[in-house]
PDB file of C-alpha atoms in Angstrom:
ATOM      1  CA  GLU A   1     157.343  99.574  43.582  1.00 74.00           C
ATOM      2  CA  THR A   2     160.944  97.869  42.346  1.00 76.00           C
ATOM      3  CA  VAL A   3     163.637  97.580  45.622  1.00 76.00           C
ATOM      4  CA  THR A   4     166.490  96.516  44.260  1.00 72.00           C
ATOM      5  CA  THR A   5     168.904  94.793  46.906  1.00 68.00           C
ATOM      6  CA  THR A   6     173.128  94.465  46.159  1.00 66.00           C
ATOM      7  CA  LEU A   7     174.475  91.980  48.036  1.00 60.00           C
ATOM      8  CA  PRO A   8     178.380  93.210  49.165  1.00 58.00           C
ATOM      9  CA  THR A   9     181.195  92.219  47.265  1.00 57.00           C
ATOM     10  CA  PRO A  10     183.460  89.171  49.655  1.00 55.00           C
ATOM     11  CA  THR A  11     186.588  91.196  50.285  1.00 67.00           C
ATOM     12  CA  THR A  12     187.720  88.542  51.657  1.00 82.00           C
ATOM     13  CA  LEU A  13     191.482  86.843  50.153  1.00 94.00           C
ATOM     14  CA  ASP A  14     193.095  83.876  51.517  1.00 97.00           C
ATOM     15  CA  LEU A  15     195.626  81.750  49.287  1.00 98.00           C
ATOM     16  CA  ALA A  16     197.636  78.886  50.103  1.00 98.00           C
ATOM     17  CA  ILE A  17     200.414  76.943  49.034  1.00 98.00           C
ATOM     18  CA  LYS A  18     201.547  73.730  49.656  1.00 98.00           C
ATOM     19  CA  GLN A  19     204.385  71.982  48.506  1.00 98.00           C
ATOM     20  CA  THR A  20     205.643  68.247  47.931  1.00 98.00           C
ATOM     21  CA  VAL A  21     208.667  66.484  47.098  1.00 98.00           C
ATOM     22  CA  SER A  22     208.432  63.109  44.507  1.00 98.00           C
ATOM     23  CA  ASP A  23     211.318  61.538  46.718  1.00 97.00           C
ATOM     24  CA  PRO A  24     212.361  62.758  50.314  1.00 97.00           C
ATOM     25  CA  ARG A  25     215.109  60.334  49.991  1.00 97.00           C
ATOM     26  CA  PRO A  26     216.751  60.714  46.781  1.00 97.00           C
ATOM     27  CA  VAL A  27     220.282  59.064  45.647  1.00 95.00           C
ATOM     28  CA  GLN A  28     222.682  61.936  44.523  1.00 93.00           C
ATOM     29  CA  GLY A  29     222.838  62.584  40.972  1.00 94.00           C
ATOM     30  CA  THR A  30     219.378  61.445  40.634  1.00 96.00           C
ATOM     31  CA  SER A  31     216.343  63.906  39.738  1.00 97.00           C
ATOM     32  CA  ILE A  32     213.269  64.735  41.960  1.00 98.00           C
ATOM     33  CA  ILE A  33     209.774  66.932  41.312  1.00 98.00           C
ATOM     34  CA  TYR A  34     209.064  69.409  43.477  1.00 98.00           C
ATOM     35  CA  THR A  35     205.432  70.314  43.345  1.00 98.00           C
ATOM     36  CA  ILE A  36     204.172  73.791  44.556  1.00 98.00           C
ATOM     37  CA  THR A  37     200.543  73.964  44.465  1.00 98.00           C
ATOM     38  CA  LEU A  38     198.516  77.415  45.136  1.00 98.00           C
ATOM     39  CA  THR A  39     195.140  77.143  46.119  1.00 98.00           C
ATOM     40  CA  ASN A  40     192.355  80.321  45.800  1.00 98.00           C
ATOM     41  CA  LEU A  41     190.310  79.507  49.013  1.00 97.00           C
ATOM     42  CA  SER A  42     187.976  82.455  48.415  1.00 95.00           C
ATOM     43  CA  SER A  43     185.315  83.033  46.020  1.00 94.00           C
ATOM     44  CA  ILE A  44     186.910  85.801  44.380  1.00 94.00           C
ATOM     45  CA  ALA A  45     189.476  86.082  42.043  1.00 96.00           C
ATOM     46  CA  ALA A  46     193.134  87.267  42.855  1.00 97.00           C
ATOM     47  CA  SER A  47     195.337  89.135  40.495  1.00 97.00           C
ATOM     48  CA  GLY A  48     198.848  90.002  40.106  1.00 97.00           C
ATOM     49  CA  VAL A  49     200.076  87.183  41.691  1.00 98.00           C
ATOM     50  CA  GLU A  50     203.370  85.909  42.179  1.00 98.00           C
ATOM     51  CA  VAL A  51     205.042  82.675  44.247  1.00 98.00           C
ATOM     52  CA  THR A  52     209.102  83.180  44.800  1.00 98.00           C
ATOM     53  CA  ASP A  53     210.611  79.155  44.906  1.00 98.00           C
ATOM     54  CA  GLN A  54     214.383  79.694  44.627  1.00 97.00           C
ATOM     55  CA  LEU A  55     215.504  76.367  44.702  1.00 98.00           C
ATOM     56  CA  PRO A  56     218.225  76.036  47.157  1.00 97.00           C
ATOM     57  CA  ALA A  57     221.847  75.289  46.746  1.00 95.00           C
ATOM     58  CA  ASP A  58     222.994  71.449  46.211  1.00 96.00           C
ATOM     59  CA  VAL A  59     220.465  70.848  43.599  1.00 97.00           C
ATOM     60  CA  THR A  60     220.377  71.735  40.116  1.00 98.00           C
ATOM     61  CA  PHE A  61     217.226  73.119  38.091  1.00 98.00           C
ATOM     62  CA  ILE A  62     216.663  71.019  34.992  1.00 98.00           C
ATOM     63  CA  SER A  63     212.775  72.213  34.097  1.00 98.00           C
ATOM     64  CA  TYR A  64     209.803  73.777  34.867  1.00 98.00           C
ATOM     65  CA  GLN A  65     206.162  72.478  34.088  1.00 98.00           C
ATOM     66  CA  ALA A  66     203.047  75.130  35.426  1.00 98.00           C
ATOM     67  CA  THR A  67     199.368  74.861  35.262  1.00 98.00           C
ATOM     68  CA  LEU A  68     199.334  78.444  34.834  1.00 98.00           C
ATOM     69  CA  GLY A  69     201.911  80.946  34.563  1.00 98.00           C
ATOM     70  CA  VAL A  70     205.695  81.388  34.418  1.00 98.00           C
ATOM     71  CA  TYR A  71     208.477  80.212  35.790  1.00 98.00           C
ATOM     72  CA  ASP A  72     211.817  82.250  35.996  1.00 98.00           C
ATOM     73  CA  SER A  73     214.298  79.818  37.439  1.00 97.00           C
ATOM     74  CA  SER A  74     217.281  81.980  37.648  1.00 97.00           C
ATOM     75  CA  THR A  75     214.855  84.464  40.329  1.00 97.00           C
ATOM     76  CA  GLY A  76     212.658  81.754  41.750  1.00 98.00           C
ATOM     77  CA  VAL A  77     209.426  83.705  40.569  1.00 98.00           C
ATOM     78  CA  TRP A  78     206.558  82.055  39.319  1.00 98.00           C
ATOM     79  CA  THR A  79     204.374  84.271  37.557  1.00 98.00           C
ATOM     80  CA  VAL A  80     200.871  83.422  38.108  1.00 98.00           C
ATOM     81  CA  GLY A  81     198.811  86.551  37.333  1.00 97.00           C
ATOM     82  CA  ASN A  82     195.135  85.983  37.432  1.00 97.00           C
ATOM     83  CA  LEU A  83     193.961  83.155  39.733  1.00 97.00           C
ATOM     84  CA  ALA A  84     189.925  82.855  39.653  1.00 97.00           C
ATOM     85  CA  GLY A  85     188.244  82.014  42.546  1.00 96.00           C
ATOM     86  CA  SER A  86     188.045  78.485  44.656  1.00 97.00           C
ATOM     87  CA  THR A  87     190.813  76.996  41.850  1.00 97.00           C
ATOM     88  CA  ASP A  88     194.140  75.754  42.497  1.00 97.00           C
ATOM     89  CA  VAL A  89     197.032  75.573  39.905  1.00 98.00           C
ATOM     90  CA  SER A  90     200.639  73.730  40.399  1.00 98.00           C
ATOM     91  CA  LEU A  91     204.123  74.508  39.525  1.00 98.00           C
ATOM     92  CA  PHE A  92     206.412  71.269  38.879  1.00 98.00           C
ATOM     93  CA  VAL A  93     209.988  72.313  39.119  1.00 98.00           C
ATOM     94  CA  THR A  94     212.361  68.950  38.384  1.00 98.00           C
ATOM     95  CA  ALA A  95     215.752  69.544  40.014  1.00 98.00           C
ATOM     96  CA  SER A  96     218.866  67.269  39.858  1.00 97.00           C
ATOM     97  CA  VAL A  97     220.585  66.071  43.425  1.00 97.00           C
ATOM     98  CA  ASP A  98     224.170  67.349  43.014  1.00 96.00           C
ATOM     99  CA  THR A  99     226.815  64.813  44.512  1.00 93.00           C
ATOM    100  CA  GLY A 100     228.265  65.699  47.197  1.00 93.00           C
ATOM    101  CA  THR A 101     225.755  66.325  49.115  1.00 93.00           C
ATOM    102  CA  LEU A 102     225.572  62.843  50.717  1.00 91.00           C
ATOM    103  CA  THR A 103     223.015  62.336  53.842  1.00 93.00           C
ATOM    104  CA  MET A 104     222.351  66.705  53.850  1.00 94.00           C
ATOM    105  CA  ARG A 105     219.482  67.914  54.441  1.00 96.00           C
ATOM    106  CA  ILE A 106     218.087  69.975  51.538  1.00 97.00           C
ATOM    107  CA  THR A 107     214.768  72.345  51.853  1.00 98.00           C
ATOM    108  CA  ASN A 108     212.914  74.116  49.134  1.00 98.00           C
ATOM    109  CA  CYS A 109     210.116  76.759  50.592  1.00 98.00           C
ATOM    110  CA  ALA A 110     207.665  78.702  47.891  1.00 98.00           C
ATOM    111  CA  THR A 111     206.307  81.647  49.654  1.00 98.00           C
ATOM    112  CA  LEU A 112     203.597  83.630  47.857  1.00 98.00           C
ATOM    113  CA  THR A 113     205.224  87.115  46.757  1.00 97.00           C
ATOM    114  CA  ILE A 114     202.721  89.439  45.684  1.00 96.00           C
ATOM    115  CA  VAL A 115     198.883  89.701  45.157  1.00 96.00           C
ATOM    116  CA  ASP A 116     196.823  92.673  44.281  1.00 95.00           C
ATOM    117  CA  GLN A 117     194.910  92.220  47.378  1.00 94.00           C
ATOM    118  CA  THR A 118     194.985  91.540  50.896  1.00 94.00           C
ATOM    119  CA  ASP A 119     195.588  87.749  51.911  1.00 95.00           C
ATOM    120  CA  THR A 120     193.113  87.817  54.423  1.00 94.00           C
ATOM    121  CA  ASN A 121     195.465  84.826  56.339  1.00 95.00           C
ATOM    122  CA  SER A 122     199.236  84.868  55.764  1.00 95.00           C
ATOM    123  CA  ALA A 123     200.029  81.670  57.935  1.00 97.00           C
ATOM    124  CA  ASN A 124     199.327  79.416  54.692  1.00 98.00           C
ATOM    125  CA  ASP A 125     201.536  81.939  52.476  1.00 98.00           C
ATOM    126  CA  ASN A 126     204.420  79.469  52.470  1.00 97.00           C
ATOM    127  CA  ALA A 127     205.535  76.058  52.336  1.00 98.00           C
ATOM    128  CA  CYS A 128     208.700  73.569  52.371  1.00 98.00           C
ATOM    129  CA  ALA A 129     209.822  69.962  51.258  1.00 98.00           C
ATOM    130  CA  ALA A 130     212.946  68.947  52.441  1.00 97.00           C
ATOM    131  CA  ILE A 131     215.166  65.903  51.324  1.00 97.00           C
ATOM    132  CA  VAL A 132     217.872  64.119  52.965  1.00 97.00           C
ATOM    133  CA  THR A 133     220.107  62.540  50.511  1.00 95.00           C
ATOM    134  CA  ALA A 134     220.555  58.878  51.015  1.00 92.00           C
ATOM    135  CA  CYS A 135     223.514  56.683  49.275  1.00 80.00           C
ATOM    136  CA  VAL A 136     223.378  53.731  47.152  1.00 74.00           C
ATOM    137  CA  CYS A 137     225.296  51.604  49.346  1.00 72.00           C
TER     138      CYS A 137
END
């Protein structure tokens, strides 16, 4: 007699977002790069994943690179799609710091907006990076 044991499929999903900026004290008119990293902390794959990172006023979009998916600078939506378990992907957004922003604090935030599964930990679903423009005095 053969006994078959079916192990339950893990259903707990946790996606986490981190964000950094290449220069937290940029000079106005120079370029900075925001790095948004999305990590699947679960062993199961996530599907239908979208992250929103609408650039704030006072910085102007130049270009992007993504290790997975596409980024639409007009909507701020990074369509990741499917993300395998225990993996991470990154979005690199290059922007220029507008003139007339001297000593302004400018904060950019990325938020997990859509995932087909239930993300059981919403505390790590968004991350921000701030810059304060410096002068070339």
